[in-house]
Amino acid sequence: RYWVVGGVGRLIENGTRSDEHTFSEKYLAQAESILRHLLYKEKGADFRPDNDAVLLAINSPRGHCIEALINLTLCSCRRAKKQYGNHVETWAHFQPIYDAELVRADTGEYEFATLVVTHLQNFLYMSEKWVLANLDKIFDQDNGQKWLCAMSGYAYVNMVYEPVYKYLRDNRHFIRAMDDETVQKRVTEKIVENIAFAYLNDFEKLEDESSLIHQLLVRRKRAELGPLIWFFWVRRNGEDEKLRNKVFELWPRLLEVIDTNSKEGRRVASSLCRWSVFV
C-alpha cells in the first residue's frame, strides 16, 4: 500500500506543478480531499540523526503527499491571484492543514518539518506572514531531530531572504549547525554561502566583531573558509566593481588567519590563489 499512497501523491503533484499541464479545476477539491485523508492516515518514515532528511522525506509516501499538497496549494493560489488579484482567502483555506503539520513532528513525523524549509520560497509566496510568525516552530531548537531536518532542508534553499537569514543568525542556528558534527557538509557550505551573500549585500559587516563574516575568520576552519573563497571565485566578473572591492577588503583578513605551517592552512592558502583573477 505504500507504493499506492506514494503513487497517488505523485499523480496529484505532477497534475498541479505547472499551469501549462494542470488537470481540470473541477478536480482540485477532490484532490485536496484525497490528500487530507492520506495525510491523516499515513505515518511518517523513520528519521534518525544520521539520515539524509531531505532524501528520506521526498521519497517517503507521506513526503509525496506533502509535496503534492504544496503544489496543489501553489496552483490554487496562482489561480486565485490571476482571477481575483490576490490569494489571501485561498491561503486561509489551506493554512489549518499546515498549522497541523507543523506539530506532527512532536509525534515523530518529520516529513513536513523537512519539506517546509526546502519549499521556503514557495511558502513565502503563499504567506510571508505565516512563515515569519512560525520560524520558532519551523526551526525548533527544543526538538533535536526536527531542527536537524529543518537545517538539512535549508541546504536546498536557493535564495537568501534577509529576515529569515537574520532570524537564523541572531538565534544562533547557523553557529549551532556549523558546530554540530551530525549536520551534513552541504548544510555548512550553504550557511557559509549565506554569510558571504550577506557580506556582499552589506547586511554582514567585516568590522563588526559580532557578525558571522567576522566569526568565520576567528574560527579559522578550512571547512568554512574553503566555501567562502569558492563563493567569490565562481562569481568572478571583471566588471563587478562591488564584488572586487569586497574581495580586496576580505583578502588581507584571510591572510592574517591562515596558518601556512599546518597542512590545513596550506590547503586554504592554495584555494586563496584563485582570487588572483580579481587583480
PDB file of C-alpha atoms in Angstrom:
ATOM      1  CA  ARG A   1       0.000   0.000   0.000  1.00  0.00           C
ATOM      2  CA  TYR A   2       2.964   2.342   0.484  1.00  0.00           C
ATOM      3  CA  TRP A   3       3.547   2.386  -3.268  1.00  0.00           C
ATOM      4  CA  VAL A   4      -0.124   3.202  -3.798  1.00  0.00           C
ATOM      5  CA  VAL A   5      -0.055   6.133  -1.376  1.00  0.00           C
ATOM      6  CA  GLY A   6       3.154   7.490  -2.902  1.00  0.00           C
ATOM      7  CA  GLY A   7       1.762   7.000  -6.402  1.00  0.00           C
ATOM      8  CA  VAL A   8      -1.376   8.980  -5.606  1.00  0.00           C
ATOM      9  CA  GLY A   9       0.776  11.759  -4.172  1.00  0.00           C
ATOM     10  CA  ARG A  10       2.990  11.876  -7.265  1.00  0.00           C
ATOM     11  CA  LEU A  11      -0.048  11.929  -9.557  1.00  0.00           C
ATOM     12  CA  ILE A  12      -1.534  14.981  -7.830  1.00  0.00           C
ATOM     13  CA  GLU A  13       1.878  16.649  -7.583  1.00  0.00           C
ATOM     14  CA  ASN A  14       2.511  16.218 -11.317  1.00  0.00           C
ATOM     15  CA  GLY A  15      -1.029  17.376 -12.103  1.00  0.00           C
ATOM     16  CA  THR A  16      -0.630  20.679 -10.250  1.00  0.00           C
ATOM     17  CA  ARG A  17       3.060  21.603 -10.621  1.00  0.00           C
ATOM     18  CA  SER A  18       2.821  23.539 -13.882  1.00  0.00           C
ATOM     19  CA  ASP A  19      -0.045  25.772 -15.030  1.00  0.00           C
ATOM     20  CA  GLU A  20       0.502  24.504 -18.578  1.00  0.00           C
ATOM     21  CA  HIS A  21      -0.192  20.911 -17.522  1.00  0.00           C
ATOM     22  CA  THR A  22      -2.649  21.264 -14.623  1.00  0.00           C
ATOM     23  CA  PHE A  23      -5.606  18.924 -14.569  1.00  0.00           C
ATOM     24  CA  SER A  24      -9.081  20.446 -14.724  1.00  0.00           C
ATOM     25  CA  GLU A  25     -10.009  22.883 -11.959  1.00  0.00           C
ATOM     26  CA  LYS A  26     -13.096  20.827 -11.148  1.00  0.00           C
ATOM     27  CA  TYR A  27     -10.820  18.107  -9.718  1.00  0.00           C
ATOM     28  CA  LEU A  28      -8.862  20.335  -7.324  1.00  0.00           C
ATOM     29  CA  ALA A  29     -11.307  19.975  -4.433  1.00  0.00           C
ATOM     30  CA  GLN A  30     -11.349  16.196  -4.865  1.00  0.00           C
ATOM     31  CA  ALA A  31      -7.546  16.085  -4.952  1.00  0.00           C
ATOM     32  CA  GLU A  32      -7.433  18.136  -1.753  1.00  0.00           C
ATOM     33  CA  SER A  33      -9.888  15.785  -0.045  1.00  0.00           C
ATOM     34  CA  ILE A  34      -7.791  12.755  -1.001  1.00  0.00           C
ATOM     35  CA  LEU A  35      -4.596  14.365   0.293  1.00  0.00           C
ATOM     36  CA  ARG A  36      -6.219  15.390   3.565  1.00  0.00           C
ATOM     37  CA  HIS A  37      -7.296  11.799   4.115  1.00  0.00           C
ATOM     38  CA  LEU A  38      -3.924  10.316   3.202  1.00  0.00           C
ATOM     39  CA  LEU A  39      -2.006  12.765   5.394  1.00  0.00           C
ATOM     40  CA  TYR A  40      -4.278  11.967   8.321  1.00  0.00           C
ATOM     41  CA  LYS A  41      -3.805   8.206   7.906  1.00  0.00           C
ATOM     42  CA  GLU A  42      -0.241   7.823   6.601  1.00  0.00           C
ATOM     43  CA  LYS A  43       2.539   7.517   9.181  1.00  0.00           C
ATOM     44  CA  GLY A  44       5.953   9.095   8.730  1.00  0.00           C
ATOM     45  CA  ALA A  45       9.217   7.391   7.849  1.00  0.00           C
ATOM     46  CA  ASP A  46      11.872   6.573  10.446  1.00  0.00           C
ATOM     47  CA  PHE A  47      14.124   9.652  10.687  1.00  0.00           C
ATOM     48  CA  ARG A  48      17.417   9.437  12.572  1.00  0.00           C
ATOM     49  CA  PRO A  49      20.226  11.985  13.066  1.00  0.00           C
ATOM     50  CA  ASP A  50      22.482  10.191  10.568  1.00  0.00           C
ATOM     51  CA  ASN A  51      19.815  10.118   7.830  1.00  0.00           C
ATOM     52  CA  ASP A  52      19.762  12.402   4.805  1.00  0.00           C
ATOM     53  CA  ALA A  53      16.491  14.003   5.903  1.00  0.00           C
ATOM     54  CA  VAL A  54      15.661  15.562   2.528  1.00  0.00           C
ATOM     55  CA  LEU A  55      16.281  12.351   0.589  1.00  0.00           C
ATOM     56  CA  LEU A  56      14.150  10.417   3.061  1.00  0.00           C
ATOM     57  CA  ALA A  57      11.349  12.989   3.044  1.00  0.00           C
ATOM     58  CA  ILE A  58      10.999  13.295  -0.730  1.00  0.00           C
ATOM     59  CA  ASN A  59      10.927   9.514  -1.174  1.00  0.00           C
ATOM     60  CA  SER A  60       8.546   8.518   1.615  1.00  0.00           C
ATOM     61  CA  PRO A  61       4.811   8.038   0.887  1.00  0.00           C
ATOM     62  CA  ARG A  62       3.947  10.808   3.341  1.00  0.00           C
ATOM     63  CA  GLY A  63       6.536  13.070   1.754  1.00  0.00           C
ATOM     64  CA  HIS A  64       4.999  12.541  -1.692  1.00  0.00           C
ATOM     65  CA  CYS A  65       1.617  13.587  -0.293  1.00  0.00           C
ATOM     66  CA  ILE A  66       3.053  16.697   1.373  1.00  0.00           C
ATOM     67  CA  GLU A  67       4.794  17.781  -1.831  1.00  0.00           C
ATOM     68  CA  ALA A  68       1.521  17.177  -3.659  1.00  0.00           C
ATOM     69  CA  LEU A  69      -0.312  19.355  -1.123  1.00  0.00           C
ATOM     70  CA  ILE A  70       2.247  22.148  -1.513  1.00  0.00           C
ATOM     71  CA  ASN A  71       1.920  22.047  -5.300  1.00  0.00           C
ATOM     72  CA  LEU A  72      -1.877  21.945  -5.045  1.00  0.00           C
ATOM     73  CA  THR A  73      -1.846  24.973  -2.729  1.00  0.00           C
ATOM     74  CA  LEU A  74       0.501  26.864  -5.041  1.00  0.00           C
ATOM     75  CA  CYS A  75      -1.676  26.033  -8.035  1.00  0.00           C
ATOM     76  CA  SER A  76      -4.795  27.241  -6.208  1.00  0.00           C
ATOM     77  CA  CYS A  77      -3.044  30.441  -5.076  1.00  0.00           C
ATOM     78  CA  ARG A  78      -1.862  31.219  -8.607  1.00  0.00           C
ATOM     79  CA  ARG A  79      -5.370  30.705  -9.975  1.00  0.00           C
ATOM     80  CA  ALA A  80      -6.878  32.915  -7.266  1.00  0.00           C
ATOM     81  CA  LYS A  81      -4.340  35.695  -7.839  1.00  0.00           C
ATOM     82  CA  LYS A  82      -4.972  35.597 -11.567  1.00  0.00           C
ATOM     83  CA  GLN A  83      -8.743  35.711 -11.056  1.00  0.00           C
ATOM     84  CA  TYR A  84      -9.102  37.993  -8.023  1.00  0.00           C
ATOM     85  CA  GLY A  85      -5.798  39.837  -7.783  1.00  0.00           C
ATOM     86  CA  ASN A  86      -4.697  38.117  -4.547  1.00  0.00           C
ATOM     87  CA  HIS A  87      -4.727  34.697  -2.896  1.00  0.00           C
ATOM     88  CA  VAL A  88      -5.418  35.669   0.723  1.00  0.00           C
ATOM     89  CA  GLU A  89      -8.627  33.647   1.032  1.00  0.00           C
ATOM     90  CA  THR A  90      -7.094  30.659  -0.725  1.00  0.00           C
ATOM     91  CA  TRP A  91      -4.176  30.573   1.697  1.00  0.00           C
ATOM     92  CA  ALA A  92      -6.561  30.991   4.644  1.00  0.00           C
ATOM     93  CA  HIS A  93      -8.360  27.863   3.421  1.00  0.00           C
ATOM     94  CA  PHE A  94      -5.189  25.750   3.383  1.00  0.00           C
ATOM     95  CA  GLN A  95      -3.399  27.261   6.389  1.00  0.00           C
ATOM     96  CA  PRO A  96      -5.026  24.997   9.047  1.00  0.00           C
ATOM     97  CA  ILE A  97      -3.555  21.940   7.303  1.00  0.00           C
ATOM     98  CA  TYR A  98      -0.058  23.407   7.523  1.00  0.00           C
ATOM     99  CA  ASP A  99      -0.598  24.526  11.115  1.00  0.00           C
ATOM    100  CA  ALA A 100      -1.451  20.930  11.987  1.00  0.00           C
ATOM    101  CA  GLU A 101       1.520  19.577  10.032  1.00  0.00           C
ATOM    102  CA  LEU A 102       3.917  21.813  11.961  1.00  0.00           C
ATOM    103  CA  VAL A 103       3.168  19.922  15.171  1.00  0.00           C
ATOM    104  CA  ARG A 104       3.269  16.437  13.637  1.00  0.00           C
ATOM    105  CA  ALA A 105       6.999  16.344  14.388  1.00  0.00           C
ATOM    106  CA  ASP A 106       6.072  16.169  18.073  1.00  0.00           C
ATOM    107  CA  THR A 107       4.662  12.702  17.330  1.00  0.00           C
ATOM    108  CA  GLY A 108       7.775  11.634  15.415  1.00  0.00           C
ATOM    109  CA  GLU A 109       6.744  12.513  11.842  1.00  0.00           C
ATOM    110  CA  TYR A 110       9.352  14.754  10.223  1.00  0.00           C
ATOM    111  CA  GLU A 111       8.479  14.937   6.533  1.00  0.00           C
ATOM    112  CA  PHE A 112       6.822  18.330   6.769  1.00  0.00           C
ATOM    113  CA  ALA A 113       9.487  19.643   9.149  1.00  0.00           C
ATOM    114  CA  THR A 114      11.966  18.997   6.320  1.00  0.00           C
ATOM    115  CA  LEU A 115       9.919  19.948   3.269  1.00  0.00           C
ATOM    116  CA  VAL A 116       8.521  23.212   4.619  1.00  0.00           C
ATOM    117  CA  VAL A 117      12.110  24.505   4.516  1.00  0.00           C
ATOM    118  CA  THR A 118      13.068  23.092   1.119  1.00  0.00           C
ATOM    119  CA  HIS A 119       9.942  24.875  -0.180  1.00  0.00           C
ATOM    120  CA  LEU A 120      10.660  28.045   1.809  1.00  0.00           C
ATOM    121  CA  GLN A 121      10.457  30.300  -1.252  1.00  0.00           C
ATOM    122  CA  ASN A 122       7.041  28.866  -2.152  1.00  0.00           C
ATOM    123  CA  PHE A 123       5.715  29.380   1.365  1.00  0.00           C
ATOM    124  CA  LEU A 124       6.999  32.968   1.354  1.00  0.00           C
ATOM    125  CA  TYR A 125       4.967  33.494  -1.807  1.00  0.00           C
ATOM    126  CA  MET A 126       1.858  31.881  -0.326  1.00  0.00           C
ATOM    127  CA  SER A 127       2.133  33.698   3.013  1.00  0.00           C
ATOM    128  CA  GLU A 128       5.222  35.582   4.129  1.00  0.00           C
ATOM    129  CA  LYS A 129       3.351  36.488   7.314  1.00  0.00           C
ATOM    130  CA  TRP A 130       2.782  32.815   8.186  1.00  0.00           C
ATOM    131  CA  VAL A 131       6.425  31.915   7.598  1.00  0.00           C
ATOM    132  CA  LEU A 132       7.814  34.735   9.734  1.00  0.00           C
ATOM    133  CA  ALA A 133       5.303  34.059  12.523  1.00  0.00           C
ATOM    134  CA  ASN A 134       6.258  30.367  12.647  1.00  0.00           C
ATOM    135  CA  LEU A 135      10.059  30.461  12.392  1.00  0.00           C
ATOM    136  CA  ASP A 136      10.383  29.287  16.004  1.00  0.00           C
ATOM    137  CA  LYS A 137       8.244  26.245  15.176  1.00  0.00           C
ATOM    138  CA  ILE A 138       9.909  25.552  11.836  1.00  0.00           C
ATOM    139  CA  PHE A 139      13.447  25.794  13.264  1.00  0.00           C
ATOM    140  CA  ASP A 140      12.546  24.262  16.620  1.00  0.00           C
ATOM    141  CA  GLN A 141      15.693  24.070  18.736  1.00  0.00           C
ATOM    142  CA  ASP A 142      13.854  22.190  21.507  1.00  0.00           C
ATOM    143  CA  ASN A 143      13.287  19.185  19.220  1.00  0.00           C
ATOM    144  CA  GLY A 144      16.707  17.965  18.077  1.00  0.00           C
ATOM    145  CA  GLN A 145      15.545  15.769  15.197  1.00  0.00           C
ATOM    146  CA  LYS A 146      13.072  18.364  13.935  1.00  0.00           C
ATOM    147  CA  TRP A 147      15.805  21.012  13.986  1.00  0.00           C
ATOM    148  CA  LEU A 148      18.216  18.742  12.095  1.00  0.00           C
ATOM    149  CA  CYS A 149      15.547  18.132   9.457  1.00  0.00           C
ATOM    150  CA  ALA A 150      14.901  21.858   9.079  1.00  0.00           C
ATOM    151  CA  MET A 151      18.594  22.674   8.723  1.00  0.00           C
ATOM    152  CA  SER A 152      19.001  19.846   6.202  1.00  0.00           C
ATOM    153  CA  GLY A 153      16.146  21.363   4.236  1.00  0.00           C
ATOM    154  CA  TYR A 154      17.791  24.778   4.365  1.00  0.00           C
ATOM    155  CA  ALA A 155      20.736  23.435   2.363  1.00  0.00           C
ATOM    156  CA  TYR A 156      18.362  23.240  -0.636  1.00  0.00           C
ATOM    157  CA  VAL A 157      17.055  26.824  -0.422  1.00  0.00           C
ATOM    158  CA  ASN A 158      18.405  28.762  -3.407  1.00  0.00           C
ATOM    159  CA  MET A 159      17.790  32.248  -2.052  1.00  0.00           C
ATOM    160  CA  VAL A 160      18.800  34.432   0.882  1.00  0.00           C
ATOM    161  CA  TYR A 161      15.777  36.188   2.374  1.00  0.00           C
ATOM    162  CA  GLU A 162      17.116  38.814   4.747  1.00  0.00           C
ATOM    163  CA  PRO A 163      14.508  38.488   7.568  1.00  0.00           C
ATOM    164  CA  VAL A 164      14.918  34.693   7.674  1.00  0.00           C
ATOM    165  CA  TYR A 165      18.707  34.996   7.491  1.00  0.00           C
ATOM    166  CA  LYS A 166      18.763  37.454  10.392  1.00  0.00           C
ATOM    167  CA  TYR A 167      16.465  35.237  12.437  1.00  0.00           C
ATOM    168  CA  LEU A 168      18.743  32.224  11.957  1.00  0.00           C
ATOM    169  CA  ARG A 169      21.840  34.305  12.657  1.00  0.00           C
ATOM    170  CA  ASP A 170      20.546  36.129  15.717  1.00  0.00           C
ATOM    171  CA  ASN A 171      19.161  32.952  17.274  1.00  0.00           C
ATOM    172  CA  ARG A 172      22.484  31.155  16.682  1.00  0.00           C
ATOM    173  CA  HIS A 173      21.075  28.482  14.388  1.00  0.00           C
ATOM    174  CA  PHE A 174      23.957  28.970  11.953  1.00  0.00           C
ATOM    175  CA  ILE A 175      26.665  28.702  14.618  1.00  0.00           C
ATOM    176  CA  ARG A 176      24.990  25.659  16.168  1.00  0.00           C
ATOM    177  CA  ALA A 177      24.770  23.941  12.789  1.00  0.00           C
ATOM    178  CA  MET A 178      28.429  24.618  11.938  1.00  0.00           C
ATOM    179  CA  ASP A 179      29.469  23.198  15.323  1.00  0.00           C
ATOM    180  CA  ASP A 180      27.190  20.137  15.177  1.00  0.00           C
ATOM    181  CA  GLU A 181      29.041  17.070  13.874  1.00  0.00           C
ATOM    182  CA  THR A 182      25.772  15.386  12.857  1.00  0.00           C
ATOM    183  CA  VAL A 183      24.957  18.206  10.431  1.00  0.00           C
ATOM    184  CA  GLN A 184      25.884  17.324   6.865  1.00  0.00           C
ATOM    185  CA  LYS A 185      28.670  19.083   4.973  1.00  0.00           C
ATOM    186  CA  ARG A 186      26.282  20.626   2.447  1.00  0.00           C
ATOM    187  CA  VAL A 187      24.468  22.440   5.278  1.00  0.00           C
ATOM    188  CA  THR A 188      27.704  24.079   6.451  1.00  0.00           C
ATOM    189  CA  GLU A 189      28.538  25.060   2.870  1.00  0.00           C
ATOM    190  CA  LYS A 190      25.072  26.587   2.402  1.00  0.00           C
ATOM    191  CA  ILE A 191      25.432  28.568   5.621  1.00  0.00           C
ATOM    192  CA  VAL A 192      28.822  29.928   4.512  1.00  0.00           C
ATOM    193  CA  GLU A 193      27.308  30.891   1.149  1.00  0.00           C
ATOM    194  CA  ASN A 194      24.534  32.728   3.016  1.00  0.00           C
ATOM    195  CA  ILE A 195      27.100  34.590   5.117  1.00  0.00           C
ATOM    196  CA  ALA A 196      29.121  35.512   2.039  1.00  0.00           C
ATOM    197  CA  PHE A 197      25.980  36.741   0.261  1.00  0.00           C
ATOM    198  CA  ALA A 198      25.018  38.801   3.317  1.00  0.00           C
ATOM    199  CA  TYR A 199      28.514  40.315   3.411  1.00  0.00           C
ATOM    200  CA  LEU A 200      28.362  41.090  -0.297  1.00  0.00           C
ATOM    201  CA  ASN A 201      24.979  42.799   0.183  1.00  0.00           C
ATOM    202  CA  ASP A 202      26.005  44.743   3.285  1.00  0.00           C
ATOM    203  CA  PHE A 203      23.918  43.125   5.988  1.00  0.00           C
ATOM    204  CA  GLU A 204      27.066  41.489   7.366  1.00  0.00           C
ATOM    205  CA  LYS A 205      29.895  43.900   8.218  1.00  0.00           C
ATOM    206  CA  LEU A 206      33.513  42.784   8.392  1.00  0.00           C
ATOM    207  CA  GLU A 207      34.347  45.402  11.035  1.00  0.00           C
ATOM    208  CA  ASP A 208      31.509  44.187  13.289  1.00  0.00           C
ATOM    209  CA  GLU A 209      33.064  41.614  15.620  1.00  0.00           C
ATOM    210  CA  SER A 210      29.658  40.045  16.287  1.00  0.00           C
ATOM    211  CA  SER A 211      28.999  39.489  12.573  1.00  0.00           C
ATOM    212  CA  LEU A 212      29.190  35.990  11.141  1.00  0.00           C
ATOM    213  CA  ILE A 213      31.665  37.012   8.441  1.00  0.00           C
ATOM    214  CA  HIS A 214      33.980  38.099  11.252  1.00  0.00           C
ATOM    215  CA  GLN A 215      33.274  34.877  13.150  1.00  0.00           C
ATOM    216  CA  LEU A 216      34.332  32.775  10.167  1.00  0.00           C
ATOM    217  CA  LEU A 217      37.738  34.447  10.304  1.00  0.00           C
ATOM    218  CA  VAL A 218      38.010  33.924  14.054  1.00  0.00           C
ATOM    219  CA  ARG A 219      37.085  30.232  13.761  1.00  0.00           C
ATOM    220  CA  ARG A 220      39.763  29.584  11.069  1.00  0.00           C
ATOM    221  CA  LYS A 221      38.178  26.328   9.894  1.00  0.00           C
ATOM    222  CA  ARG A 222      39.068  25.070   6.424  1.00  0.00           C
ATOM    223  CA  ALA A 223      35.569  23.579   6.038  1.00  0.00           C
ATOM    224  CA  GLU A 224      34.219  27.124   6.316  1.00  0.00           C
ATOM    225  CA  LEU A 225      36.952  29.255   4.719  1.00  0.00           C
ATOM    226  CA  GLY A 226      37.149  26.998   1.646  1.00  0.00           C
ATOM    227  CA  PRO A 227      33.486  27.539   0.628  1.00  0.00           C
ATOM    228  CA  LEU A 228      33.850  31.258   1.430  1.00  0.00           C
ATOM    229  CA  ILE A 229      36.740  31.577  -1.041  1.00  0.00           C
ATOM    230  CA  TRP A 230      34.878  29.481  -3.597  1.00  0.00           C
ATOM    231  CA  PHE A 231      31.712  31.642  -3.332  1.00  0.00           C
ATOM    232  CA  PHE A 232      33.517  34.752  -4.545  1.00  0.00           C
ATOM    233  CA  TRP A 233      35.699  32.980  -7.111  1.00  0.00           C
ATOM    234  CA  VAL A 234      32.767  31.434  -9.004  1.00  0.00           C
ATOM    235  CA  ARG A 235      31.183  34.913  -9.258  1.00  0.00           C
ATOM    236  CA  ARG A 236      34.323  36.486 -10.760  1.00  0.00           C
ATOM    237  CA  ASN A 237      33.455  39.200 -13.212  1.00  0.00           C
ATOM    238  CA  GLY A 238      35.870  41.923 -14.181  1.00  0.00           C
ATOM    239  CA  GLU A 239      33.008  44.415 -14.469  1.00  0.00           C
ATOM    240  CA  ASP A 240      31.585  43.812 -10.976  1.00  0.00           C
ATOM    241  CA  GLU A 241      33.365  46.511  -9.001  1.00  0.00           C
ATOM    242  CA  LYS A 242      31.427  45.885  -5.781  1.00  0.00           C
ATOM    243  CA  LEU A 243      32.381  42.207  -5.753  1.00  0.00           C
ATOM    244  CA  ARG A 244      36.035  43.055  -6.421  1.00  0.00           C
ATOM    245  CA  ASN A 245      36.085  45.644  -3.630  1.00  0.00           C
ATOM    246  CA  LYS A 246      34.619  43.130  -1.201  1.00  0.00           C
ATOM    247  CA  VAL A 247      37.283  40.611  -2.189  1.00  0.00           C
ATOM    248  CA  PHE A 248      40.067  43.156  -1.674  1.00  0.00           C
ATOM    249  CA  GLU A 249      38.645  44.036   1.740  1.00  0.00           C
ATOM    250  CA  LEU A 250      38.441  40.395   2.822  1.00  0.00           C
ATOM    251  CA  TRP A 251      41.686  39.122   1.252  1.00  0.00           C
ATOM    252  CA  PRO A 252      44.224  40.531   3.776  1.00  0.00           C
ATOM    253  CA  ARG A 253      41.996  39.480   6.663  1.00  0.00           C
ATOM    254  CA  LEU A 254      42.067  35.903   5.379  1.00  0.00           C
ATOM    255  CA  LEU A 255      45.846  36.022   5.028  1.00  0.00           C
ATOM    256  CA  GLU A 256      46.091  37.043   8.684  1.00  0.00           C
ATOM    257  CA  VAL A 257      44.246  33.941   9.923  1.00  0.00           C
ATOM    258  CA  ILE A 258      45.706  31.291   7.600  1.00  0.00           C
ATOM    259  CA  ASP A 259      48.366  29.184   9.307  1.00  0.00           C
ATOM    260  CA  THR A 260      50.678  28.081   6.498  1.00  0.00           C
ATOM    261  CA  ASN A 261      52.667  25.948   8.961  1.00  0.00           C
ATOM    262  CA  SER A 262      49.775  23.472   9.036  1.00  0.00           C
ATOM    263  CA  LYS A 263      48.567  21.212   6.239  1.00  0.00           C
ATOM    264  CA  GLU A 264      45.002  22.541   6.516  1.00  0.00           C
ATOM    265  CA  GLY A 265      46.282  26.121   6.396  1.00  0.00           C
ATOM    266  CA  ARG A 266      48.309  25.457   3.268  1.00  0.00           C
ATOM    267  CA  ARG A 267      45.251  23.969   1.580  1.00  0.00           C
ATOM    268  CA  VAL A 268      43.256  27.117   2.361  1.00  0.00           C
ATOM    269  CA  ALA A 269      46.128  29.271   1.072  1.00  0.00           C
ATOM    270  CA  SER A 270      46.182  27.213  -2.111  1.00  0.00           C
ATOM    271  CA  SER A 271      42.442  27.855  -2.576  1.00  0.00           C
ATOM    272  CA  LEU A 272      43.026  31.559  -1.996  1.00  0.00           C
ATOM    273  CA  CYS A 273      45.317  31.656  -5.025  1.00  0.00           C
ATOM    274  CA  ARG A 274      42.140  31.539  -7.142  1.00  0.00           C
ATOM    275  CA  TRP A 275      41.458  35.124  -6.125  1.00  0.00           C
ATOM    276  CA  SER A 276      44.387  36.283  -8.254  1.00  0.00           C
ATOM    277  CA  VAL A 277      41.826  36.593 -11.073  1.00  0.00           C
ATOM    278  CA  PHE A 278      40.471  39.691  -9.314  1.00  0.00           C
ATOM    279  CA  VAL A 279      43.767  41.553  -9.658  1.00  0.00           C
TER     280      VAL A 279
END
